[in-house]
XYZ file of C-alpha atoms in Angstrom:
735
model
C -32.816 27.345 -2.104
C -30.988 28.823 -5.037
C -29.891 25.422 -5.805
C -33.255 24.150 -5.545
C -35.054 26.901 -7.970
C -32.184 25.798 -10.517
C -32.807 22.261 -10.676
C -36.655 22.909 -10.874
C -35.961 25.058 -13.612
C -33.499 22.262 -15.741
C -36.461 19.983 -14.832
C -39.496 22.054 -16.108
C -36.886 23.112 -19.019
C -36.512 18.997 -20.090
C -40.330 18.277 -19.256
C -41.351 21.453 -21.803
C -38.852 20.348 -24.317
C -40.400 17.068 -24.368
C -43.966 18.409 -25.055
C -42.490 20.721 -27.535
C -41.118 17.709 -29.382
C -44.023 15.389 -29.385
C -46.237 18.090 -30.736
C -43.716 18.776 -33.667
C -44.163 16.788 -37.216
C -41.360 14.098 -36.213
C -43.573 12.232 -33.434
C -41.276 10.067 -32.634
C -38.136 12.579 -31.955
C -37.290 12.554 -28.633
C -34.462 14.891 -27.060
C -33.419 13.722 -23.672
C -30.890 15.800 -22.106
C -29.337 14.396 -19.046
C -28.294 17.460 -17.232
C -25.770 18.691 -14.045
C -25.048 21.886 -12.930
C -22.265 22.502 -15.918
C -22.876 20.035 -18.554
C -25.229 17.851 -20.502
C -25.577 14.198 -21.838
C -27.629 14.357 -24.978
C -29.694 11.513 -25.958
C -31.997 11.536 -29.028
C -34.262 9.426 -30.312
C -35.063 9.955 -34.127
C -37.991 8.835 -36.540
C -37.232 5.193 -36.525
C -36.282 5.086 -32.863
C -32.676 4.420 -32.755
C -31.300 6.285 -29.419
C -28.151 8.151 -30.131
C -25.441 10.536 -28.363
C -26.391 13.992 -29.606
C -24.153 15.879 -28.016
C -22.212 15.496 -24.355
C -20.367 18.696 -23.047
C -21.173 22.254 -21.122
C -25.253 22.291 -21.237
C -27.090 24.918 -23.215
C -28.681 27.656 -21.461
C -32.006 26.885 -23.845
C -32.787 23.182 -23.132
C -34.560 23.399 -26.884
C -31.393 24.218 -28.558
C -30.424 20.455 -27.903
C -32.996 19.674 -30.699
C -30.699 21.776 -33.722
C -27.612 20.062 -32.546
C -27.437 17.112 -34.872
C -28.078 19.736 -38.381
C -24.431 21.251 -36.946
C -22.608 17.604 -38.081
C -22.659 16.435 -41.492
C -24.204 12.911 -42.037
C -22.970 10.740 -45.088
C -24.717 8.131 -44.593
C -26.875 5.580 -42.487
C -23.541 4.111 -41.456
C -22.567 7.422 -40.010
C -25.522 7.437 -38.150
C -24.818 4.853 -36.020
C -21.592 5.926 -34.849
C -22.903 7.580 -31.633
C -25.143 4.949 -30.204
C -26.225 5.317 -26.707
C -26.006 1.598 -26.456
C -24.044 -0.038 -29.377
C -25.094 -3.513 -30.544
C -23.700 -5.706 -33.016
C -24.589 -8.071 -35.626
C -26.987 -5.379 -37.370
C -25.829 -2.749 -38.610
C -22.663 -1.556 -36.216
C -19.742 -1.981 -37.789
C -17.413 -0.537 -35.082
C -16.678 -1.958 -31.507
C -20.328 -2.840 -29.792
C -21.418 -2.257 -26.099
C -23.604 -5.205 -25.921
C -23.125 -8.868 -27.897
C -25.720 -11.406 -27.954
C -26.479 -14.873 -28.691
C -30.224 -14.941 -28.810
C -31.878 -18.506 -27.848
C -32.274 -19.450 -31.742
C -28.800 -19.454 -32.241
C -28.955 -15.770 -34.234
C -25.618 -13.041 -33.253
C -27.949 -10.121 -34.213
C -29.299 -7.377 -32.195
C -31.367 -3.692 -32.750
C -32.453 -2.010 -29.844
C -35.160 0.806 -30.339
C -36.212 3.537 -28.093
C -39.081 2.607 -25.999
C -39.472 4.835 -23.158
C -37.916 7.069 -20.575
C -38.360 8.156 -16.917
C -37.033 11.097 -14.662
C -37.324 10.529 -11.114
C -36.041 13.178 -9.304
C -34.899 11.186 -6.094
C -33.961 14.465 -4.162
C -32.802 18.203 -4.392
C -29.567 17.329 -6.350
C -29.984 13.410 -6.999
C -32.060 12.645 -10.165
C -32.119 9.095 -12.399
C -32.711 8.744 -15.462
C -34.172 5.227 -17.192
C -34.844 4.615 -20.987
C -36.165 1.413 -21.921
C -34.761 0.176 -25.546
C -36.272 -3.159 -27.109
C -35.632 -5.171 -30.009
C -38.332 -5.321 -32.510
C -37.906 -9.229 -33.292
C -36.711 -10.623 -29.795
C -38.781 -9.924 -26.679
C -34.693 -8.654 -25.342
C -35.073 -5.114 -23.498
C -32.191 -2.935 -22.665
C -32.716 -0.474 -19.722
C -30.300 2.450 -19.465
C -29.623 4.658 -16.297
C -28.288 7.643 -15.618
C -28.058 8.701 -12.039
C -26.959 12.847 -11.932
C -25.182 14.017 -9.129
C -25.995 18.163 -9.931
C -23.687 20.085 -8.212
C -21.041 17.121 -8.752
C -21.270 17.615 -12.211
C -21.375 13.613 -11.501
C -23.096 11.061 -13.641
C -23.515 7.116 -12.906
C -24.368 5.341 -15.596
C -25.217 1.247 -15.888
C -27.939 -1.494 -17.484
C -29.932 -3.793 -17.223
C -30.239 -6.636 -19.592
C -33.597 -9.145 -19.612
C -35.302 -11.264 -21.644
C -38.618 -13.695 -22.454
C -37.223 -15.674 -24.888
C -38.043 -19.065 -24.759
C -34.604 -20.873 -23.911
C -31.316 -18.986 -22.298
C -29.499 -16.354 -24.239
C -25.501 -15.894 -24.199
C -24.508 -12.706 -23.237
C -20.871 -12.225 -25.124
C -20.458 -8.767 -24.293
C -22.357 -6.257 -21.847
C -20.521 -2.930 -21.113
C -22.166 -0.673 -18.495
C -21.786 2.729 -20.478
C -21.261 3.896 -24.351
C -19.715 7.675 -24.457
C -19.073 9.701 -27.826
C -16.610 12.706 -27.200
C -16.179 15.057 -30.268
C -13.302 16.958 -29.842
C -11.605 19.543 -32.758
C -8.045 18.716 -32.334
C -7.869 15.023 -30.974
C -8.242 13.791 -27.542
C -5.430 12.501 -24.848
C -5.513 9.733 -22.660
C -4.129 9.894 -18.923
C -3.918 6.186 -17.450
C -1.917 4.572 -15.297
C -0.151 0.984 -14.600
C 2.079 -0.642 -11.542
C 3.246 -3.100 -9.670
C 3.735 -3.716 -5.809
C 5.225 -1.101 -4.166
C 5.207 1.228 -7.622
C 1.061 2.127 -7.700
C -0.096 4.307 -9.795
C 2.389 5.149 -12.038
C 0.896 7.531 -14.872
C 1.133 7.924 -18.301
C -0.391 10.704 -21.044
C -0.608 9.815 -24.987
C -2.603 11.308 -27.774
C -5.164 9.316 -28.693
C -4.434 7.688 -32.144
C -7.323 6.046 -34.814
C -8.481 2.250 -33.616
C -9.465 0.966 -30.347
C -7.208 1.388 -27.040
C -7.807 -1.173 -24.146
C -7.641 -0.991 -20.609
C -8.434 -3.883 -18.737
C -7.506 -6.531 -16.451
C -8.177 -10.273 -16.070
C -6.743 -11.053 -12.555
C -9.843 -11.612 -10.972
C -9.292 -10.187 -7.248
C -6.471 -7.587 -6.788
C -7.345 -6.438 -10.473
C -6.126 -2.725 -10.113
C -2.325 -4.119 -9.540
C -1.219 -3.867 -12.824
C -3.589 -1.078 -14.202
C -6.122 0.625 -12.056
C -9.602 1.164 -13.873
C -9.405 5.020 -13.263
C -8.477 7.553 -16.373
C -9.041 10.722 -18.272
C -9.266 12.325 -21.318
C -8.254 15.530 -22.272
C -9.750 17.329 -25.214
C -7.747 19.535 -27.793
C -5.170 19.834 -25.547
C -3.804 18.078 -22.871
C -5.324 19.551 -19.854
C -3.435 21.315 -17.093
C -4.785 21.526 -12.967
C -6.797 24.923 -14.147
C -7.353 24.473 -17.940
C -8.729 22.511 -20.336
C -11.586 19.622 -21.200
C -11.430 16.840 -18.974
C -13.160 13.500 -18.527
C -12.432 11.776 -15.884
C -13.759 7.844 -16.042
C -13.822 5.093 -13.711
C -15.583 1.631 -13.305
C -17.169 0.994 -10.120
C -16.444 -2.975 -9.978
C -13.826 -5.198 -8.208
C -13.285 -7.461 -10.668
C -12.286 -8.120 -13.873
C -13.119 -4.692 -15.703
C -12.304 -3.204 -19.145
C -12.682 0.017 -21.048
C -12.213 0.510 -24.955
C -11.399 3.913 -26.367
C -11.980 3.772 -29.957
C -11.179 6.490 -32.577
C -13.450 6.448 -35.269
C -12.595 7.807 -39.271
C -15.050 10.667 -38.204
C -12.574 11.415 -35.051
C -15.227 11.280 -32.587
C -13.649 8.829 -29.658
C -16.064 6.228 -28.127
C -15.268 4.893 -24.587
C -17.279 1.569 -23.591
C -16.475 0.636 -20.467
C -18.013 -2.492 -17.670
C -17.078 -6.230 -16.614
C -14.016 -7.777 -18.498
C -15.952 -9.785 -20.916
C -12.923 -12.461 -20.700
C -13.831 -16.030 -19.912
C -17.144 -14.441 -18.639
C -20.016 -15.408 -21.336
C -22.796 -15.073 -19.623
C -25.941 -17.642 -19.510
C -28.883 -15.379 -19.199
C -32.016 -16.976 -18.662
C -35.505 -15.588 -19.610
C -36.728 -13.318 -17.194
C -33.240 -12.630 -14.962
C -32.334 -8.932 -14.731
C -28.534 -8.755 -15.332
C -27.387 -5.419 -13.788
C -23.856 -4.467 -14.610
C -21.833 -1.779 -12.412
C -22.038 1.433 -12.338
C -19.705 3.821 -15.128
C -18.855 7.037 -12.737
C -17.866 9.946 -14.824
C -16.942 13.655 -14.233
C -16.466 16.731 -16.906
C -14.862 19.794 -16.230
C -14.621 22.846 -18.703
C -11.639 24.043 -16.031
C -9.193 21.794 -15.797
C -8.316 18.573 -13.607
C -8.316 20.309 -10.473
C -12.522 20.711 -11.001
C -12.727 17.249 -11.851
C -10.984 16.099 -8.877
C -12.912 18.477 -6.590
C -16.416 17.272 -8.179
C -15.323 13.389 -7.444
C -13.791 14.098 -3.505
C -17.165 15.806 -2.964
C -19.624 13.241 -4.660
C -17.001 10.752 -2.909
C -17.651 12.033 0.515
C -21.339 13.047 0.055
C -22.635 9.387 -1.867
C -20.370 6.931 -1.938
C -17.281 6.291 0.343
C -18.775 4.462 3.649
C -19.211 7.291 6.425
C -17.378 9.836 3.891
C -18.135 13.102 6.484
C -17.608 11.404 9.377
C -14.574 10.626 12.005
C -11.602 8.435 11.177
C -8.942 6.935 14.116
C -5.519 7.706 14.030
C -3.384 4.214 14.512
C -0.371 2.705 15.502
C 0.034 -0.672 13.525
C 2.703 -3.723 14.910
C 4.306 -4.570 11.326
C 7.117 -3.316 10.837
C 8.064 -3.199 14.674
C 7.522 -7.049 15.208
C 6.122 -8.752 11.611
C 5.674 -12.550 12.643
C 7.746 -12.223 15.730
C 5.020 -11.453 18.932
C 3.848 -12.622 21.622
C 1.393 -11.097 24.427
C 4.104 -9.533 26.525
C 5.064 -7.801 23.226
C 1.939 -6.649 22.521
C 1.438 -5.387 25.564
C 4.331 -3.168 25.827
C 2.919 -1.800 22.355
C -0.151 -0.812 23.639
C 1.541 1.352 26.475
C 3.211 2.881 23.289
C 0.408 3.610 21.393
C -1.430 5.664 24.529
C 2.035 7.131 24.926
C 2.202 8.275 21.413
C -1.512 9.785 22.150
C -3.036 7.974 18.699
C -6.755 6.061 19.286
C -6.033 2.900 17.973
C -3.521 -0.187 17.890
C -3.659 -2.288 15.266
C -2.190 -6.150 15.478
C -1.444 -7.193 12.016
C -0.418 -10.862 10.107
C 0.433 -13.815 12.338
C -1.969 -14.081 15.177
C -3.559 -16.683 14.205
C -3.346 -20.966 13.336
C -2.373 -23.594 15.380
C -1.713 -26.854 13.906
C 0.182 -24.494 10.901
C 1.140 -21.438 13.243
C 0.699 -18.140 10.861
C 5.004 -17.542 11.652
C 5.495 -16.576 8.027
C 3.142 -16.466 4.756
C 3.686 -20.185 4.031
C 1.117 -21.442 6.355
C -1.916 -21.097 8.757
C -4.116 -18.356 6.531
C -7.713 -19.814 7.039
C -7.030 -21.091 10.365
C -9.150 -18.040 12.230
C -8.604 -19.328 15.669
C -6.117 -17.135 17.924
C -2.470 -19.011 17.934
C -2.071 -20.293 21.483
C 1.565 -19.788 22.100
C 1.525 -15.943 20.804
C -1.778 -15.550 22.370
C -2.345 -17.755 25.461
C -5.168 -15.593 26.750
C -6.394 -14.759 22.903
C -7.865 -11.712 21.506
C -9.583 -10.632 24.357
C -6.833 -10.047 26.556
C -5.789 -7.365 24.003
C -8.571 -6.076 23.534
C -8.859 -5.333 27.487
C -5.503 -4.554 27.706
C -6.212 -1.710 25.258
C -9.281 -0.318 27.026
C -7.185 0.075 30.321
C -4.607 1.910 28.415
C -7.575 4.157 27.032
C -7.146 3.382 23.575
C -8.692 0.839 20.833
C -8.205 -2.044 19.500
C -7.987 -3.769 15.946
C -7.051 -6.715 14.220
C -5.673 -8.035 10.317
C -8.000 -10.433 8.344
C -7.423 -11.830 4.911
C -10.281 -14.050 5.039
C -10.978 -14.352 1.203
C -7.149 -16.589 0.861
C -5.683 -19.987 1.986
C -2.325 -21.466 2.518
C -1.725 -25.171 0.925
C -0.623 -25.676 4.342
C -3.675 -25.272 6.792
C -6.546 -27.452 8.159
C -9.225 -25.515 6.092
C -7.256 -26.556 2.768
C -7.136 -29.789 4.267
C -10.711 -29.925 5.133
C -12.164 -28.105 2.589
C -10.164 -28.648 -1.139
C -13.277 -28.082 -3.095
C -13.571 -24.661 -1.244
C -10.235 -23.056 -3.546
C -9.791 -22.102 -6.935
C -8.012 -24.302 -8.706
C -8.013 -26.767 -11.592
C -8.162 -30.471 -10.135
C -6.407 -31.751 -13.302
C -3.296 -28.993 -13.592
C -0.511 -28.189 -10.853
C -1.531 -25.878 -8.219
C 0.151 -22.501 -9.066
C 0.471 -20.013 -5.661
C 0.931 -16.287 -5.581
C 2.505 -15.227 -1.897
C 2.379 -19.186 -0.940
C -1.599 -19.035 -1.292
C -4.683 -19.447 -3.263
C -8.291 -17.929 -3.526
C -11.114 -19.823 -1.635
C -14.331 -19.665 -3.953
C -16.862 -16.746 -3.075
C -18.952 -18.062 -5.876
C -19.933 -21.321 -3.661
C -22.292 -19.655 -0.725
C -20.452 -21.959 1.222
C -17.546 -19.942 1.551
C -19.574 -16.892 1.453
C -21.063 -18.187 4.879
C -17.073 -18.841 5.919
C -15.695 -15.238 5.083
C -18.737 -13.931 6.918
C -18.369 -15.908 9.966
C -14.568 -14.872 10.328
C -15.533 -11.364 10.436
C -18.565 -12.479 12.491
C -16.605 -14.935 15.569
C -14.044 -12.012 15.863
C -16.879 -9.621 16.520
C -19.181 -11.870 18.727
C -16.640 -12.560 20.974
C -14.960 -9.538 21.283
C -17.337 -6.679 20.765
C -15.141 -3.900 21.514
C -12.920 -4.406 18.465
C -12.713 -1.892 16.949
C -11.060 -1.929 13.369
C -10.637 -4.427 10.691
C -7.852 -4.141 8.387
C -8.895 -6.768 5.846
C -6.224 -7.561 2.945
C -6.638 -9.394 -0.263
C -2.672 -10.632 -1.675
C -3.506 -12.895 -4.311
C -4.550 -13.055 -7.429
C -6.173 -15.656 -9.212
C -4.192 -18.374 -11.009
C -6.160 -22.019 -12.708
C -9.412 -20.088 -12.506
C -12.184 -22.705 -11.510
C -14.836 -23.336 -9.308
C -15.916 -26.977 -8.035
C -19.210 -25.571 -7.049
C -20.129 -23.856 -9.919
C -21.872 -25.831 -13.156
C -21.030 -23.215 -15.732
C -16.878 -21.888 -15.616
C -18.178 -18.996 -17.665
C -20.390 -17.466 -14.860
C -16.983 -18.047 -12.609
C -15.185 -14.360 -12.175
C -18.535 -12.444 -12.058
C -19.864 -14.758 -9.247
C -16.536 -14.865 -7.423
C -17.668 -10.630 -7.259
C -21.074 -10.602 -6.907
C -20.448 -13.570 -3.465
C -17.242 -11.077 -2.398
C -20.259 -8.238 -2.105
C -22.845 -10.577 -0.881
C -20.356 -10.917 2.004
C -19.525 -7.867 2.784
C -23.456 -6.208 2.574
C -23.424 -8.893 5.237
C -20.947 -7.517 7.177
C -22.390 -4.031 6.710
C -25.715 -5.041 7.836
C -25.169 -6.704 10.680
C -21.587 -4.268 11.938
C -22.741 -0.999 9.670
C -20.521 1.706 11.574
C -16.950 -0.170 12.078
C -13.984 1.316 10.530
C -12.526 -1.559 7.818
C -9.153 -0.514 5.479
C -9.610 -1.746 1.845
C -5.526 -3.445 1.791
C -4.261 -5.439 -1.096
C -1.170 -5.284 -0.692
C -1.255 -1.928 -1.372
C -3.505 -0.305 -4.080
C -4.638 -3.383 -5.483
C -8.274 -3.485 -4.978
C -9.401 0.181 -5.083
C -12.761 1.419 -6.333
C -15.615 3.143 -5.623
C -17.616 -0.301 -5.114
C -15.483 -1.407 -2.707
C -15.615 1.591 -1.105
C -19.266 1.579 -0.045
C -17.919 -1.004 2.621
C -14.678 0.568 3.634
C -13.560 3.610 5.485
C -10.704 3.878 4.047
C -7.890 1.762 1.630
C -4.210 1.444 1.515
C -2.700 2.886 -0.883
C 0.580 1.339 -1.174
C 3.063 -0.949 1.137
C 5.690 1.041 -0.063
C 5.556 3.840 2.709
C 8.901 6.038 1.619
C 7.722 9.493 1.648
C 9.261 10.464 -1.252
C 7.678 7.630 -3.289
C 3.977 8.546 -1.777
C 4.202 12.125 -2.462
C 3.652 11.054 -6.030
C 1.286 8.138 -5.098
C -0.571 10.381 -3.171
C -0.603 12.794 -5.566
C -1.922 10.426 -8.358
C -4.564 8.704 -6.362
C -6.028 12.408 -5.252
C -7.412 13.333 -8.744
C -9.903 10.416 -8.265
C -9.818 9.582 -4.158
C -10.647 12.211 -1.576
C -7.846 12.883 1.481
C -10.010 11.077 4.175
C -10.343 7.720 2.012
C -6.272 7.387 1.963
C -4.473 5.722 4.726
C -1.078 7.135 5.168
C 1.193 5.420 7.759
C 4.655 6.917 8.813
C 7.546 3.785 9.153
C 11.487 3.285 8.696
C 10.836 3.077 4.974
C 12.945 5.691 3.071
C 16.037 7.545 4.418
C 13.829 11.073 5.438
C 13.637 12.894 9.030
C 10.863 12.077 10.672
C 9.364 15.056 10.326
C 9.635 14.472 6.733
C 7.492 11.040 6.865
C 5.087 12.746 9.393
C 4.062 15.357 7.167
C 3.659 13.590 4.470
C 1.640 10.853 6.247
C -0.679 14.336 7.203
C -2.343 14.364 3.762
C -5.054 11.870 4.957
C -5.750 9.513 6.948
C -2.812 9.737 9.731
C -1.295 6.232 11.175
C 2.256 4.808 12.567
C 4.155 1.843 11.635
C 6.991 2.330 13.999
C 8.724 0.957 17.372
C 8.121 4.277 19.718
C 10.507 2.863 22.002
C 13.185 3.721 19.614
C 12.817 6.780 19.165
C 15.115 9.404 19.886
C 13.344 11.700 22.448
C 13.111 14.676 20.399
C 11.682 12.344 18.062
C 9.281 11.411 20.223
C 7.831 15.218 21.156
C 8.134 15.733 17.423
C 5.386 13.409 16.478
C 3.216 13.697 19.472
C 2.963 17.040 18.616
C 2.213 16.858 15.278
C -0.702 14.639 15.950
C -2.024 17.398 17.779
C -1.550 19.710 15.095
C -3.415 16.751 12.787
C -6.111 16.687 15.551
C -6.451 20.456 14.546
C -6.356 20.102 11.066
C -7.524 16.960 9.863
C -11.164 18.380 9.576
C -10.029 20.595 6.773
C -7.621 17.850 5.264
C -10.808 15.703 5.028
C -13.418 17.784 3.896
C -12.107 20.479 2.298
C -11.164 21.465 -1.383
C -7.889 20.089 -2.666
C -5.778 22.578 -4.722
C -2.339 21.252 -6.062
C -0.087 24.227 -6.154
C 3.440 22.657 -7.262
C 3.822 19.041 -9.148
C 6.685 16.881 -8.074
C 6.880 16.213 -11.498
C 7.165 19.295 -12.941
C 10.041 20.891 -10.493
C 11.706 20.598 -7.036
C 8.939 21.411 -4.898
C 5.687 19.648 -4.174
C 2.948 21.639 -2.946
C -0.841 20.690 -2.048
C -3.607 22.786 -0.446
C -6.685 22.061 1.296
C -9.346 24.344 1.682
C -12.401 24.740 3.843
C -16.133 25.430 2.292
C -16.324 28.967 3.539
C -12.319 30.241 1.865
C -11.623 31.370 5.952
C -9.186 28.443 6.863
C -6.271 25.839 5.215
C -3.528 23.911 5.127
C -0.439 24.087 2.792
C 1.978 20.916 2.488
C 5.280 21.513 1.189
C 8.131 19.295 0.157
C 11.721 19.008 -1.198
C 11.372 16.629 -3.756
C 15.230 17.109 -5.506
C 17.824 16.720 -3.207
C 20.645 18.204 -5.764
C 22.826 20.669 -5.023
C 20.794 23.952 -4.346
C 17.228 23.136 -4.894
C 14.689 25.041 -2.787
C 11.458 26.920 -3.667
C 13.157 30.039 -5.515
C 9.921 31.507 -5.751
C 6.618 32.127 -4.685
C 3.898 29.186 -4.858
C 0.640 30.987 -6.523
C -2.106 29.739 -3.791
C -5.484 28.895 -5.513
C -9.088 28.926 -4.439
C -8.813 31.886 -2.204
C -11.455 34.831 -2.126
C -9.839 38.002 -3.509
C -11.234 40.235 -1.146
C -10.501 38.541 2.229
C -7.141 39.188 4.382
C -5.234 35.924 5.170
C -2.224 35.558 7.888
C -0.011 32.733 7.014
C 2.175 31.101 10.024
C 4.185 27.509 10.003
C 3.067 24.569 12.318
C 4.055 21.348 13.028
C 8.334 22.236 13.774
C 10.129 19.865 14.932
C 11.377 21.045 18.551
C 14.263 22.834 18.935
C 13.672 24.961 15.639
C 11.929 27.777 14.926
C 10.389 29.334 11.500
C 11.480 31.742 9.242
C 8.021 32.176 8.201
C 6.755 36.081 9.487
C 3.326 35.216 10.809
C 2.345 38.561 11.433
C 2.085 39.988 7.833
C -1.071 39.866 6.350
C -2.127 39.116 2.387
C -5.120 39.395 0.473
C -6.452 36.619 -1.408
C -6.200 38.577 -4.821
C -2.320 38.688 -3.934
C -1.406 35.022 -2.583
C -3.059 33.352 -5.979
C -1.093 36.491 -8.239
C 1.791 36.964 -6.552
C 2.035 34.024 -4.592
C 3.590 33.154 -1.055
C 7.274 31.377 -0.757
C 7.597 28.758 1.963
C 11.179 28.824 2.033
C 12.034 25.075 1.011
C 15.500 23.722 0.589
C 18.031 21.343 2.144
C 17.343 22.753 5.504
C 13.804 22.417 5.671
C 12.756 19.652 3.616
C 8.908 19.993 4.828
C 7.218 22.987 5.353
C 3.547 22.790 6.662
C 1.891 26.089 6.675
C -1.464 27.349 8.021
C -3.238 29.826 6.209
C -6.726 31.599 8.546
C -8.435 34.551 7.264
C -7.999 37.748 9.419
C -11.579 39.507 10.073
């Protein structure tokens, strides 16, 4: 009730403000606050109907005072007034980087967008949608800006819809989703990410200098491989976990993206983000609507931790498929067999699945193709019939055997791709993305299918649909995507400038169709690791695969960085034989998300097996807190020898703390207490160690009682050392 009253009050203030401004002498001055629980983006249309962003920061208690903001900044010229346009055009008065560039039907390259109207729609108690219509006074060309706010989470999704009624086609040269403006007295710091296969999510932080910094990709598929679309911008000073003002941003798009960060001559930062217009000038027909993907952002004035918790809550509630639901713990055969398996081997692995105590067995790559058997990554991709030598009785026999072992069965596919050595390629060379006049160039011995072609879309949907039609009890899909696009060309499309856009539209059409027919089946979003991780894709997938690098020490660093933007429930973490750490360390690291195994169970030593079986039981009791709790980063692996992360439930009564030694040099340990966060200072807590290896005893005294105040100000030492490299602590309120 308190929250609903707050939302109602905000909307009433907003309506009153609009009425006040309309009644004032400046009839056309419109101030439009886009408010969340803590923040506000404030738009204003001046007497000439130019729409600007006049403020972005902590919201004011009195909404009427937003009107006074422009007077607090010294404006020196009409040119200066164009710096903070809400959606910057080109070819008219703006001389900075534009959000939109067009060539009209008559060949003119200028665009000037004026405010026409706005409407605020309250979708529910927490979500509102503001639409602002802008129109060129000379050409019949309209852009509608959308601001979808999630009040409690301080999250905004922003996008645009472009439309015209000119006498002929208009060429869209650039078409951004959002155009933000930030002011800071002491500059801005950018945290961006780079990577490669097995080296995902490597952070870099630098001060933003004058000019334009561009984050982008042109890979077509697997677009996050070298540069993810997520980023942070700190204002005035680099933000820390608990201090400083920081913006998180990301484009909700799985294709080529581009984000420009421009520091202008007045030291204001302009952020323009959208689909990458590289090789993608779009021909817009009269009355056709071009809708851009959403740009997602949240602003925190209390550090990175608050921003990430806001993002996590928003994702679980509104974006991630089944974000509040359950997940299946699985055993994968990949590192146990690679391509070398048959029905007999898989039957034994199904027995191991039950023995281990997990929910599901996942059959990975290598189960298909006959003319060109999939015995390696050089052939068979695209021929999705069961290999008769390996599986003489088909997938159905495996599904049945899984049921006999009281576990579920899942399967790997890579339906967007094709090996040149395949029947599909021989039959449909026109379905493949390639330049016919140029030599084929392969990424992992494969090419990409042309999803702009409706026939290819039907084929890819059919790969999934046929599996479920023949095997209704199939319980899980791992969807891989291992190649990028070379020699981009579609034999289907007449306009090749539309290729990259139509490919993504085709992919989303397929995923929409799959989810319409199979809405609840869990699917992992995999792309040779984290090559395709974004919130547009995660509408269709229950989880993503962060990296093929499963070395637990490396994963601590990767999972730490991913966790700024994605909640633990979305991260698939598998225990494998990568790395030199003991089984306990490997398992403890994988428990910070959706747990899975990719090991040879029969090779485990007796105590290792006992430990893993017990760890799965422990995980089953803790996973509701890990998946749905608030995450607090306590000790960074990049700043010391120990990494520590706390997950805490909403009532602050129960939590779990993961602690790891990340530096194995001599005498490295947790020499000092680690201060906890997020607890109720007045509550009393006990801390006990869980997930112990068989035959070991904990050095933690579980009988002691601490107040939340003590644990947050003084801290707790997990007693990490070279002999205790991984410690999981359970914290419980004592009533």
